[in-house]
PDB file of C-alpha atoms in Angstrom:
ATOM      1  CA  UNK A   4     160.888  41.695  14.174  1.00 47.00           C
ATOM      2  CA  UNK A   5     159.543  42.302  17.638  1.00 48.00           C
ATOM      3  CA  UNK A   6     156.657  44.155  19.310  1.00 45.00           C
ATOM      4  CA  UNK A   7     158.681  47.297  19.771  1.00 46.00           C
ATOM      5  CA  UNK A   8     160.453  47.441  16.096  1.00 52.00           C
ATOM      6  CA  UNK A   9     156.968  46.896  14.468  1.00 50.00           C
ATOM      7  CA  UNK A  10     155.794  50.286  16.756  1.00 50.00           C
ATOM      8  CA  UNK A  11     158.456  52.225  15.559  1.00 53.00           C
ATOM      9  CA  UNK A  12     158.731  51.360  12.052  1.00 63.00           C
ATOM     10  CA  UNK A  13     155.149  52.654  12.071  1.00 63.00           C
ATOM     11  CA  UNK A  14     156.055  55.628  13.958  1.00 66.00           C
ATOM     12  CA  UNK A  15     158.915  56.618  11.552  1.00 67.00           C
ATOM     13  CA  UNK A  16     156.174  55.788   8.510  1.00 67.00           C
ATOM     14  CA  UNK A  17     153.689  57.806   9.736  1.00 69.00           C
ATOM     15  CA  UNK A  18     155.632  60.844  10.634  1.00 70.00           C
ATOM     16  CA  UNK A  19     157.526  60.857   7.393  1.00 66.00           C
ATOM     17  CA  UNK A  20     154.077  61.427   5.828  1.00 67.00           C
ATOM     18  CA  UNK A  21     152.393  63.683   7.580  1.00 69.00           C
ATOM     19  CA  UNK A  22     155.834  65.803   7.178  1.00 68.00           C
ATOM     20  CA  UNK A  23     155.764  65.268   3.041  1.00 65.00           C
ATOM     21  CA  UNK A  24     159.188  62.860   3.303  1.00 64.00           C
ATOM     22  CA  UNK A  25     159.474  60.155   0.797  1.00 62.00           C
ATOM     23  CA  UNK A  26     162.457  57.486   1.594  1.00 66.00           C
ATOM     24  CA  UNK A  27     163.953  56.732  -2.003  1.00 71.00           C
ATOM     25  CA  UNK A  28     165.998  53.734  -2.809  1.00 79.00           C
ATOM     26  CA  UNK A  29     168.988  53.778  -4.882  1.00 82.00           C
ATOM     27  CA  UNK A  30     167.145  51.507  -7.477  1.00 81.00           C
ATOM     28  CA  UNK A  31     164.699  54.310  -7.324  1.00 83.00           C
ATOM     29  CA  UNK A  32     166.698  57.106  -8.003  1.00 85.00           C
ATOM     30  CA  UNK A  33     168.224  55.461 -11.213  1.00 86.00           C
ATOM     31  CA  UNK A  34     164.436  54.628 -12.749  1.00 85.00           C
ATOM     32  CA  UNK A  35     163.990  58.059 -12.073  1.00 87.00           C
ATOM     33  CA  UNK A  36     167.227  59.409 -14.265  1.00 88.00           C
ATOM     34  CA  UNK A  37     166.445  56.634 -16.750  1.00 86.00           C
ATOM     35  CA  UNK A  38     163.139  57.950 -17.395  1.00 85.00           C
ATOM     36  CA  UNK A  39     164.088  61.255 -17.229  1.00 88.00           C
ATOM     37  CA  UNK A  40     166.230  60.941 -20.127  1.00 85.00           C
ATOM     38  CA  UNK A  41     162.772  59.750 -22.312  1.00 81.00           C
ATOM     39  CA  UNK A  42     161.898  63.221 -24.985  1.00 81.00           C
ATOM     40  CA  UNK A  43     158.493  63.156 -22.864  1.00 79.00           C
ATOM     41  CA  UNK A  44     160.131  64.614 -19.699  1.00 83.00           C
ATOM     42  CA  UNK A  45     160.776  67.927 -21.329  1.00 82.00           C
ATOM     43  CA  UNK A  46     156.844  68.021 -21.666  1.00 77.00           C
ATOM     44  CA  UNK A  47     156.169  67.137 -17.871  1.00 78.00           C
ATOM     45  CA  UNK A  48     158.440  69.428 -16.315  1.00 83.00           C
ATOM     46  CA  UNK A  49     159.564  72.917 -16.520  1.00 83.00           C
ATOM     47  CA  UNK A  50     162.943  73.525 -17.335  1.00 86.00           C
ATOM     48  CA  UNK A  51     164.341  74.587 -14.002  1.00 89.00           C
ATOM     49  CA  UNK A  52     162.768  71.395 -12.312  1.00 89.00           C
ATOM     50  CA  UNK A  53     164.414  69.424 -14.866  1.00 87.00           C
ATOM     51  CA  UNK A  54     167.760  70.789 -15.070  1.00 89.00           C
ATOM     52  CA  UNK A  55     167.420  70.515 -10.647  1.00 90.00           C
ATOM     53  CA  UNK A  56     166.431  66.408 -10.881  1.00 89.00           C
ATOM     54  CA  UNK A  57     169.228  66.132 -13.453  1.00 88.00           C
ATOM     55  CA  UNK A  58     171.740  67.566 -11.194  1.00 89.00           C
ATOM     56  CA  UNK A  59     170.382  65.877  -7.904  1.00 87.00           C
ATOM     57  CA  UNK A  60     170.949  62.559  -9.823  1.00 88.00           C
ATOM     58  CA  UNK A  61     174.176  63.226 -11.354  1.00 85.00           C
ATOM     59  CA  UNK A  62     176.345  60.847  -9.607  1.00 85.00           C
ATOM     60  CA  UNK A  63     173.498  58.203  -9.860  1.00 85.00           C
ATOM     61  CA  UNK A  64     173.900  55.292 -12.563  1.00 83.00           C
ATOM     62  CA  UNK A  65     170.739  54.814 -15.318  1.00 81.00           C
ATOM     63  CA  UNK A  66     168.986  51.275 -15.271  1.00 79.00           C
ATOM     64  CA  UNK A  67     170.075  49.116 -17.916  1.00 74.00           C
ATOM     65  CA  UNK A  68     167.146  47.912 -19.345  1.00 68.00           C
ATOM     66  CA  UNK A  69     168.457  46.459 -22.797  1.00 63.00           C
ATOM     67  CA  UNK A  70     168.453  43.146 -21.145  1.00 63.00           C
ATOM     68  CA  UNK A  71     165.369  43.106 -18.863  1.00 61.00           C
ATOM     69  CA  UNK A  72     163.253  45.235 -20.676  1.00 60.00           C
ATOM     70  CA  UNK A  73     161.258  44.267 -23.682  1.00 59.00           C
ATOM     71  CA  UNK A  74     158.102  45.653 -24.944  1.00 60.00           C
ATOM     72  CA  UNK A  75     155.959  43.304 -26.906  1.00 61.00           C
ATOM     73  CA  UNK A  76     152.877  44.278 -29.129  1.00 59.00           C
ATOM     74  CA  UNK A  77     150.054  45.898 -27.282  1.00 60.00           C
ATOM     75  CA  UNK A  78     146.562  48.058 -27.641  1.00 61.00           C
ATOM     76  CA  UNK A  79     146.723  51.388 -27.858  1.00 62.00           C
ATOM     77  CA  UNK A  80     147.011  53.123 -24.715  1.00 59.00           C
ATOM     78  CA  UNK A  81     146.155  56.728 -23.515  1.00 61.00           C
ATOM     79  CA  UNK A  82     149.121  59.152 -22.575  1.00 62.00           C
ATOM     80  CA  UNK A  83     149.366  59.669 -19.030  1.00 71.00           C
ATOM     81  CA  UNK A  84     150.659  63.197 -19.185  1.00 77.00           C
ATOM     82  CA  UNK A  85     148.548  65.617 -20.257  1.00 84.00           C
ATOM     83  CA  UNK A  86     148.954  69.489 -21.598  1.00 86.00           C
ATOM     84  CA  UNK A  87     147.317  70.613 -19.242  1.00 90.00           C
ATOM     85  CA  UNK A  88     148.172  69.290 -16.265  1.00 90.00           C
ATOM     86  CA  UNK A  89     151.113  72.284 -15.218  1.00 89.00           C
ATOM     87  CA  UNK A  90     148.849  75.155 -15.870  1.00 91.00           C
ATOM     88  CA  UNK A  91     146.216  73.626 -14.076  1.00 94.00           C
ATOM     89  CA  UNK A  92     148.437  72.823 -11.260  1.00 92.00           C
ATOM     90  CA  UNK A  93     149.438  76.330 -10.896  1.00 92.00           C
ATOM     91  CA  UNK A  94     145.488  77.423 -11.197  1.00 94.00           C
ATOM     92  CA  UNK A  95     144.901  75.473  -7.926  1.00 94.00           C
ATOM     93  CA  UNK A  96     148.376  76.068  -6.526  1.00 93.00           C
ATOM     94  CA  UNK A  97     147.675  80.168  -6.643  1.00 92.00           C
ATOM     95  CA  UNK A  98     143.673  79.605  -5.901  1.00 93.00           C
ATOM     96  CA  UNK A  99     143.092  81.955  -9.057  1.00 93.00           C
ATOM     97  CA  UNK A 100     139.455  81.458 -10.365  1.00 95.00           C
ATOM     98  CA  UNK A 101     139.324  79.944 -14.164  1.00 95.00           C
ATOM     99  CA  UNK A 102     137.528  80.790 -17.571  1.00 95.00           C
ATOM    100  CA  UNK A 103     136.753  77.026 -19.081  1.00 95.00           C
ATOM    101  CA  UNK A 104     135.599  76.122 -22.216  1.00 95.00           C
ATOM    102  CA  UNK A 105     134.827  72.184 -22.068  1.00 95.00           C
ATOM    103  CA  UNK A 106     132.775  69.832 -23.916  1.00 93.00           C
ATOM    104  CA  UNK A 107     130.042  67.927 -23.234  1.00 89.00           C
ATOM    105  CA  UNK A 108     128.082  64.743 -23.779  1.00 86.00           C
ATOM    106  CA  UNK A 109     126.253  64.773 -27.222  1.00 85.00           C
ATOM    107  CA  UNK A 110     129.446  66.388 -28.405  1.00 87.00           C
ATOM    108  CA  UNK A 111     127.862  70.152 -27.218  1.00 90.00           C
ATOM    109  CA  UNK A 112     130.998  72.698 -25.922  1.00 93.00           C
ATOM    110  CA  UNK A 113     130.111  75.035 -23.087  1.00 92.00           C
ATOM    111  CA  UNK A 114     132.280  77.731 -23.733  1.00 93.00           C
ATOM    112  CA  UNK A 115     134.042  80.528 -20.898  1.00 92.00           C
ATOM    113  CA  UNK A 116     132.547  78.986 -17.833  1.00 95.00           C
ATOM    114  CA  UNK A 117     133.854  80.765 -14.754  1.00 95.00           C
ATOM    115  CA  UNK A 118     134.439  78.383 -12.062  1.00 95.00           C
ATOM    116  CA  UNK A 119     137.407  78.081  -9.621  1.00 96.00           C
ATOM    117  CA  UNK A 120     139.555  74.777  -9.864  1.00 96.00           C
ATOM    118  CA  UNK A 121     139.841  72.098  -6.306  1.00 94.00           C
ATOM    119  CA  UNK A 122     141.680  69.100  -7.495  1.00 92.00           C
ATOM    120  CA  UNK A 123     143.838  67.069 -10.306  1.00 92.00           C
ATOM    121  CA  UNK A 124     142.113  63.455  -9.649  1.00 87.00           C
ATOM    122  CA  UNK A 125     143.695  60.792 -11.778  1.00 84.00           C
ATOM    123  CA  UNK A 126     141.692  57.600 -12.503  1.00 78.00           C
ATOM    124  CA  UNK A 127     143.556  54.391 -12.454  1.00 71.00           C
ATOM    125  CA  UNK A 128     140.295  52.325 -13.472  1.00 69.00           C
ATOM    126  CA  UNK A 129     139.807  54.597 -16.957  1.00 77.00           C
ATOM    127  CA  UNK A 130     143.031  55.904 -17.001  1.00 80.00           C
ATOM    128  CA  UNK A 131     142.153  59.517 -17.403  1.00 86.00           C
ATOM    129  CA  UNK A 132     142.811  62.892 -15.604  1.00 91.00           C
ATOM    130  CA  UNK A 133     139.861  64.715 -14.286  1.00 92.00           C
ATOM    131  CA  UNK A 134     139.597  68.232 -12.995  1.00 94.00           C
ATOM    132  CA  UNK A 135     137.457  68.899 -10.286  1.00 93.00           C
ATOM    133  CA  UNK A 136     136.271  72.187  -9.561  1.00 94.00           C
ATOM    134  CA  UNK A 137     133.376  74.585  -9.028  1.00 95.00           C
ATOM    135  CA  UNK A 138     130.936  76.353 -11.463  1.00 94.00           C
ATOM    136  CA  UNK A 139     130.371  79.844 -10.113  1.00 92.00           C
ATOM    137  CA  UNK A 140     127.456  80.453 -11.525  1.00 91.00           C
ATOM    138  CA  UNK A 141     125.487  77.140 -11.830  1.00 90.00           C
ATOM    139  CA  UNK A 142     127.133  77.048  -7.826  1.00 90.00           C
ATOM    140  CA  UNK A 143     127.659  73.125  -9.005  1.00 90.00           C
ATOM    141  CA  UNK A 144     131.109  70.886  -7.682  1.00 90.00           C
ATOM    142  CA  UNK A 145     131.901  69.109 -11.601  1.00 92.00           C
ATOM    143  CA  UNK A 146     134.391  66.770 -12.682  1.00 91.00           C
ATOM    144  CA  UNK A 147     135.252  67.193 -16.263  1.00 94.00           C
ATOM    145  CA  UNK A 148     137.613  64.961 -18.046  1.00 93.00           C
ATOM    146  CA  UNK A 149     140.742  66.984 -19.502  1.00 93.00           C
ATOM    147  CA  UNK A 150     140.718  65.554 -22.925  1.00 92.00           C
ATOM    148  CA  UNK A 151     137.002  66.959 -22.724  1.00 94.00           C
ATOM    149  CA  UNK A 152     138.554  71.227 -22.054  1.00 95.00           C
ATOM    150  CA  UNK A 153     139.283  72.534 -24.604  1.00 94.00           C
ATOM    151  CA  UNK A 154     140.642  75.641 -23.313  1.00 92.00           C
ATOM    152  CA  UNK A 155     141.406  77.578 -19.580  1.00 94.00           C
ATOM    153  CA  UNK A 156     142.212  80.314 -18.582  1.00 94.00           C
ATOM    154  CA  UNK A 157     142.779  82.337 -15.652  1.00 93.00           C
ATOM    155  CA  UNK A 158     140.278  85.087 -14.161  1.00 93.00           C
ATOM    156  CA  UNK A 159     140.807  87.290 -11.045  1.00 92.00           C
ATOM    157  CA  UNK A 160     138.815  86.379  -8.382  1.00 92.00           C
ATOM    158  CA  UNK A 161     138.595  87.703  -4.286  1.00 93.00           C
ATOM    159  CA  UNK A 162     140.765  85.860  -1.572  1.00 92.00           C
ATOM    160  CA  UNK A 163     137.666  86.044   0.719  1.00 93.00           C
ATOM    161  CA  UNK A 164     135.343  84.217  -2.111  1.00 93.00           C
ATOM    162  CA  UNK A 165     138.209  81.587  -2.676  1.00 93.00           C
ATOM    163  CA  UNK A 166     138.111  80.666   0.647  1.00 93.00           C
ATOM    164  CA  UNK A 167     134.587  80.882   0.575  1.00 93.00           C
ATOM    165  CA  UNK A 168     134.323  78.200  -2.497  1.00 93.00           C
ATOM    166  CA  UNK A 169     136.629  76.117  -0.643  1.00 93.00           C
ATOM    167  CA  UNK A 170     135.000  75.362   2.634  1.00 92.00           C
ATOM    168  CA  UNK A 171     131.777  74.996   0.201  1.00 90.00           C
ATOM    169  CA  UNK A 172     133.666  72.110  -1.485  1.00 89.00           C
ATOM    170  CA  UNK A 173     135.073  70.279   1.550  1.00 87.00           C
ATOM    171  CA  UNK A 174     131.368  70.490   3.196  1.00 87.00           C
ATOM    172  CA  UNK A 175     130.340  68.911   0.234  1.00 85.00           C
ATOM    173  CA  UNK A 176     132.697  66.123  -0.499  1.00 82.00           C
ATOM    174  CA  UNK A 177     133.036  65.181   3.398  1.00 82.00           C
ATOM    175  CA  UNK A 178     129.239  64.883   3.003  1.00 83.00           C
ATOM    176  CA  UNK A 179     130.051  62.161   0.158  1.00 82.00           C
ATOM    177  CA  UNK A 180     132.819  60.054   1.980  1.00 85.00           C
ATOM    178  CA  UNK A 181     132.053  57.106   3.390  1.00 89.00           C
ATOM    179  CA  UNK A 182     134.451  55.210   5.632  1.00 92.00           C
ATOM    180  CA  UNK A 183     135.894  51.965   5.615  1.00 94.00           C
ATOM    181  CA  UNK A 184     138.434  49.706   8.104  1.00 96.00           C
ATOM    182  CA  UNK A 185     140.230  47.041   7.198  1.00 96.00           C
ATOM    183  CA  UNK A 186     142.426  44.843   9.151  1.00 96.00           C
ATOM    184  CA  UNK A 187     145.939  43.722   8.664  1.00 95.00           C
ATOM    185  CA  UNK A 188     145.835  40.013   9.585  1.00 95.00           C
ATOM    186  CA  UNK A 189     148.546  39.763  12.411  1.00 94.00           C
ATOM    187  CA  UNK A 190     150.536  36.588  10.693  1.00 94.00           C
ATOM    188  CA  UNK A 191     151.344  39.336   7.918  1.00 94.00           C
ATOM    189  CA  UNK A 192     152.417  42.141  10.127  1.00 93.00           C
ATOM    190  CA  UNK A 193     155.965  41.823   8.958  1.00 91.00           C
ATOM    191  CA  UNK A 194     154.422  42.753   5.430  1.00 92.00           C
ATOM    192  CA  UNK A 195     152.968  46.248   6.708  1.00 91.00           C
ATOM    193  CA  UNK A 196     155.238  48.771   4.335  1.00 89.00           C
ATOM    194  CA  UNK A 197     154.395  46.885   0.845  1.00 89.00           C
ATOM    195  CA  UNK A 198     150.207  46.795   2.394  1.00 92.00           C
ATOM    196  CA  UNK A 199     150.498  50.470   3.374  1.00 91.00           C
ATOM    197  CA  UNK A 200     151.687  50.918  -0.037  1.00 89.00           C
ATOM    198  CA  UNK A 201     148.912  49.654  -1.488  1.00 90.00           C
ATOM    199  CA  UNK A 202     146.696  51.924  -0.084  1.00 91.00           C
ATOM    200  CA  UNK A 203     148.666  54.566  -0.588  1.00 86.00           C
ATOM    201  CA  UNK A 204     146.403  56.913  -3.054  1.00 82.00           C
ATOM    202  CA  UNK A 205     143.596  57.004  -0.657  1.00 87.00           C
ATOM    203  CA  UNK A 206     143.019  59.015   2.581  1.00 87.00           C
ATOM    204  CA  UNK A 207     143.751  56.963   5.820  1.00 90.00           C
ATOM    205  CA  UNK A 208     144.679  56.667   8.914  1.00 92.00           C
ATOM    206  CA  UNK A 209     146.683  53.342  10.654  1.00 93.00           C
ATOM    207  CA  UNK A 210     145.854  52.508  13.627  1.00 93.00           C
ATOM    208  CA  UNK A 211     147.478  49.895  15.538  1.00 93.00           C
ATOM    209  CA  UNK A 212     146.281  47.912  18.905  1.00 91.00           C
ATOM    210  CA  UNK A 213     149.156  46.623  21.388  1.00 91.00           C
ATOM    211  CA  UNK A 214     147.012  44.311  22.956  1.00 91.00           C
ATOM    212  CA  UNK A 215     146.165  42.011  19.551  1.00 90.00           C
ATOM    213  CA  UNK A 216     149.142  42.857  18.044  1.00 92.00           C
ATOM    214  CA  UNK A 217     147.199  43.899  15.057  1.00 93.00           C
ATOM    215  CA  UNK A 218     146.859  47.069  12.769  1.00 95.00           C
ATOM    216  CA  UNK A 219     144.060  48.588  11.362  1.00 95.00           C
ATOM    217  CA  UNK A 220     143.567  50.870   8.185  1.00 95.00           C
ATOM    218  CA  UNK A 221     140.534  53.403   8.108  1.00 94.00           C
ATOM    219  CA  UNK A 222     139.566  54.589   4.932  1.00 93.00           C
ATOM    220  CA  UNK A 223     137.867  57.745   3.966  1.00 90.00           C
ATOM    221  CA  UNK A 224     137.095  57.463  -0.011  1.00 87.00           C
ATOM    222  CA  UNK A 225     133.939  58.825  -2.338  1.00 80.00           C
ATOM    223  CA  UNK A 226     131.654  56.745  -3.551  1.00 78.00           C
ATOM    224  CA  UNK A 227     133.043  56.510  -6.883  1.00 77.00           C
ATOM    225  CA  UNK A 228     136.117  55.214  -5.459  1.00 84.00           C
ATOM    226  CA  UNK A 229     134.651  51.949  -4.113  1.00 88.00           C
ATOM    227  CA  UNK A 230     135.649  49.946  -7.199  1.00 87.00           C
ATOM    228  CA  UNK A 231     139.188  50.587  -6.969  1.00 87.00           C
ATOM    229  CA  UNK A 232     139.602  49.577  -3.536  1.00 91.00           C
ATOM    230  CA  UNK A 233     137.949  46.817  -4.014  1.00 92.00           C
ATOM    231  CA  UNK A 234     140.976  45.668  -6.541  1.00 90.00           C
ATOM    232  CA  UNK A 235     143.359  46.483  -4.210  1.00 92.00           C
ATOM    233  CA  UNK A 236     141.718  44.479  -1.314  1.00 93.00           C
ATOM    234  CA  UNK A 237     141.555  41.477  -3.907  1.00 91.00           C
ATOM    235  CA  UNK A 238     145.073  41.585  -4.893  1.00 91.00           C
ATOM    236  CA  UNK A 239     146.088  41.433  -1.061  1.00 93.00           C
ATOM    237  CA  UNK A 240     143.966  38.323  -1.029  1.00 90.00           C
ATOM    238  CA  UNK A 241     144.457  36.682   2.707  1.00 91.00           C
ATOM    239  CA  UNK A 242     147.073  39.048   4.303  1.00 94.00           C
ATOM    240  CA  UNK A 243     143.743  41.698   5.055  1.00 94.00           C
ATOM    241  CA  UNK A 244     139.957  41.830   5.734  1.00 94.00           C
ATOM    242  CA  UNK A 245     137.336  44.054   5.537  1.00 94.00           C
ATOM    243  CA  UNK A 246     136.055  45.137   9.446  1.00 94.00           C
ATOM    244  CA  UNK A 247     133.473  47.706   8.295  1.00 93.00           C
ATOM    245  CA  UNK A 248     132.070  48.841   5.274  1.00 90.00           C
ATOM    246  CA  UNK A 249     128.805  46.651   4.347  1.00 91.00           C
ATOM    247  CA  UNK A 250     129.144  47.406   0.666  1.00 89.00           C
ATOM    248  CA  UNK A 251     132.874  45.810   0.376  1.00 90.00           C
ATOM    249  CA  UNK A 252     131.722  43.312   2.841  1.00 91.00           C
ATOM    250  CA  UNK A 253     128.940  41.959  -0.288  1.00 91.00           C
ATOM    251  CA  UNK A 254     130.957  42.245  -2.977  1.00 90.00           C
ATOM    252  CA  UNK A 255     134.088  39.998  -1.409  1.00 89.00           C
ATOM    253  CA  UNK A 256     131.432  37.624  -0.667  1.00 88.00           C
ATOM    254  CA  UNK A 257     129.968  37.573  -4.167  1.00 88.00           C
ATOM    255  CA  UNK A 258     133.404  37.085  -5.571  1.00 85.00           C
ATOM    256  CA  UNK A 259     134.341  34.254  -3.303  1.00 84.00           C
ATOM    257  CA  UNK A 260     131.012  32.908  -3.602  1.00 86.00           C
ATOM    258  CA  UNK A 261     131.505  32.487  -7.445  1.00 86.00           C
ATOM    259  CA  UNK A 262     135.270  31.559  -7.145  1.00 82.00           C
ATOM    260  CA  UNK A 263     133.613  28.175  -5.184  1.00 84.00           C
ATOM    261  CA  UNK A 264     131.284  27.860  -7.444  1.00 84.00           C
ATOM    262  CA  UNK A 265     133.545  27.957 -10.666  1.00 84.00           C
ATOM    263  CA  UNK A 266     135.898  25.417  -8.786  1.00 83.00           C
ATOM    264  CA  UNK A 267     133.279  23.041  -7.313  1.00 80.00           C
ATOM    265  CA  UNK A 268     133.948  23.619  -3.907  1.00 77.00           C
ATOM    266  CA  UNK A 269     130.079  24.464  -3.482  1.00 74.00           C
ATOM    267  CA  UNK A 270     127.451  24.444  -5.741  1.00 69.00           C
ATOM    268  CA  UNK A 271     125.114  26.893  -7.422  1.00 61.00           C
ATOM    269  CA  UNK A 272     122.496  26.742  -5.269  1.00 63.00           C
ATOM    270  CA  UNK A 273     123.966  27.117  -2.092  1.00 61.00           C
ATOM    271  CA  UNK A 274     125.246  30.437  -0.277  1.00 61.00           C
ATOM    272  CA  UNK A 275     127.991  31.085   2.061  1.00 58.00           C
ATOM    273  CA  UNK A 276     127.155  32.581   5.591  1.00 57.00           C
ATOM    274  CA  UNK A 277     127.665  36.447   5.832  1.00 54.00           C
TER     275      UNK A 277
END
């Protein structure tokens, strides 16, 4: 791939998301109809959305997974759907405000709370859905877990004070982000898609510099967030490095530090330079 592909490729990328296009593959399209056809998908989607992906995928084949496919004995794991998830959605989707009755630590339940829901934030660290949103009254920006609420419902609130509670909530979370860059290492510049991809649930922005021939990724996250891009930077191993972002910088040197150390490249006592 030459100079020119590699800028175009991008180009096509980038403008496919900022216009809310997702390229699907054919192997894609026949997960989806496979797992469509699993009793949970009634639960996740409303019936006109279902009976609309059915008939999208109608001339697509299902996966056969008989053969590929087996599931051996595991822990128990949390349900990734939740109840509440599509009225929620619809909450946030209409800006309406919210009565919430919720529970908290010490087993205490704070019941008809008026607040005004922001965000459905997933955690792939705990594996839980949160809802973030704003107490009215307390004039607070929570995160509750959803298997903590036990109940919502809507209340009316004004346009103008919607709008009002939303700029208060994007002063405040820009005021927690913090910024990170990493850099693509040019050998694996053929590999940008599947490293894009790997950031993908975080806010960024590529940048790429014709005269190195190498691409940058800047990374706006929350503090809380630090952990999981840390994973994601590990399982890239070699193909990126952290530019900025003192924090990350530390904790890749602590783990490589200790990977030396458990392998005898180094020993205990001695420190690798920063």
């Amino acid at each position: 791939m030459n100079l020119f592909e590699k800028i175009f490729n991008h180009q096509i990328i980038s403008r496919l998301e900022d216009s809310g296009t997702f390229m699907v593959t054919s192997h894609e399209r026949a997960w989806l109809k496979t797992m469509l056809e699993h009793p949970a998908a009634a639960d996740a989607f409303t019936a006109d959305t279902l009976d609309m992906l059915r008939s999208a995928l109608g001339q697509d084949q299902v996966m056969d997974i008989s053969r590929h496919m087996i599931e051996k004995a595991r822990t128990m794991e949390k349900q990734v759907y939740h109840p509440l998830l599509r009225p929620l959605r619809r909450h946030i989707m209409n800006k309406t405000g919210i009565l919430i009755t919720y529970e908290i630590k010490g087993g205490r339940v704070n019941k008809d709370h008026s607040g005004f829901p922001y965000k459905l934030e997933y955690s792939m660290v705990k594996r839980e859905w949160y809802l973030l949103w704003y107490h009215t009254r307390h004039h607070a920006f929570m995160s509750t877990r959803l298997e903590k609420i036990h109940f919502v419902t809507s209340e009316l609130i004004e346009p103008s004070a919607a709008e009002s509670i939303l700029k208060k909530i994007g002063k405040t979370l820009d005021s927690r982000k913090s910024e990170v860059v990493i850099e693509i290492v040019r050998v694996y510049n053929a590999e940008l898609s599947r490293i894009l991809y790997a950031f993908s649930s975080f806010e960024k922005n590529v940048e790429y510099d014709t005269e190195h021939d190498t691409y940058r990724v800047r990374v706006s996250l929350l503090g809380d967030e630090m952990e999981y891009l840390l994973s994601k930077i590990r399982f890239l191993g070699k193909r990126v490095r952290v530019i900025e972002g003192d924090y990350l910088k530390k904790r890749m040197l602590e783990s490589s530090t200790k990977a030396l150390e458990r392998y005898g490249v180094i020993s205990a006592d001695e420190e690798l330079p920063s």
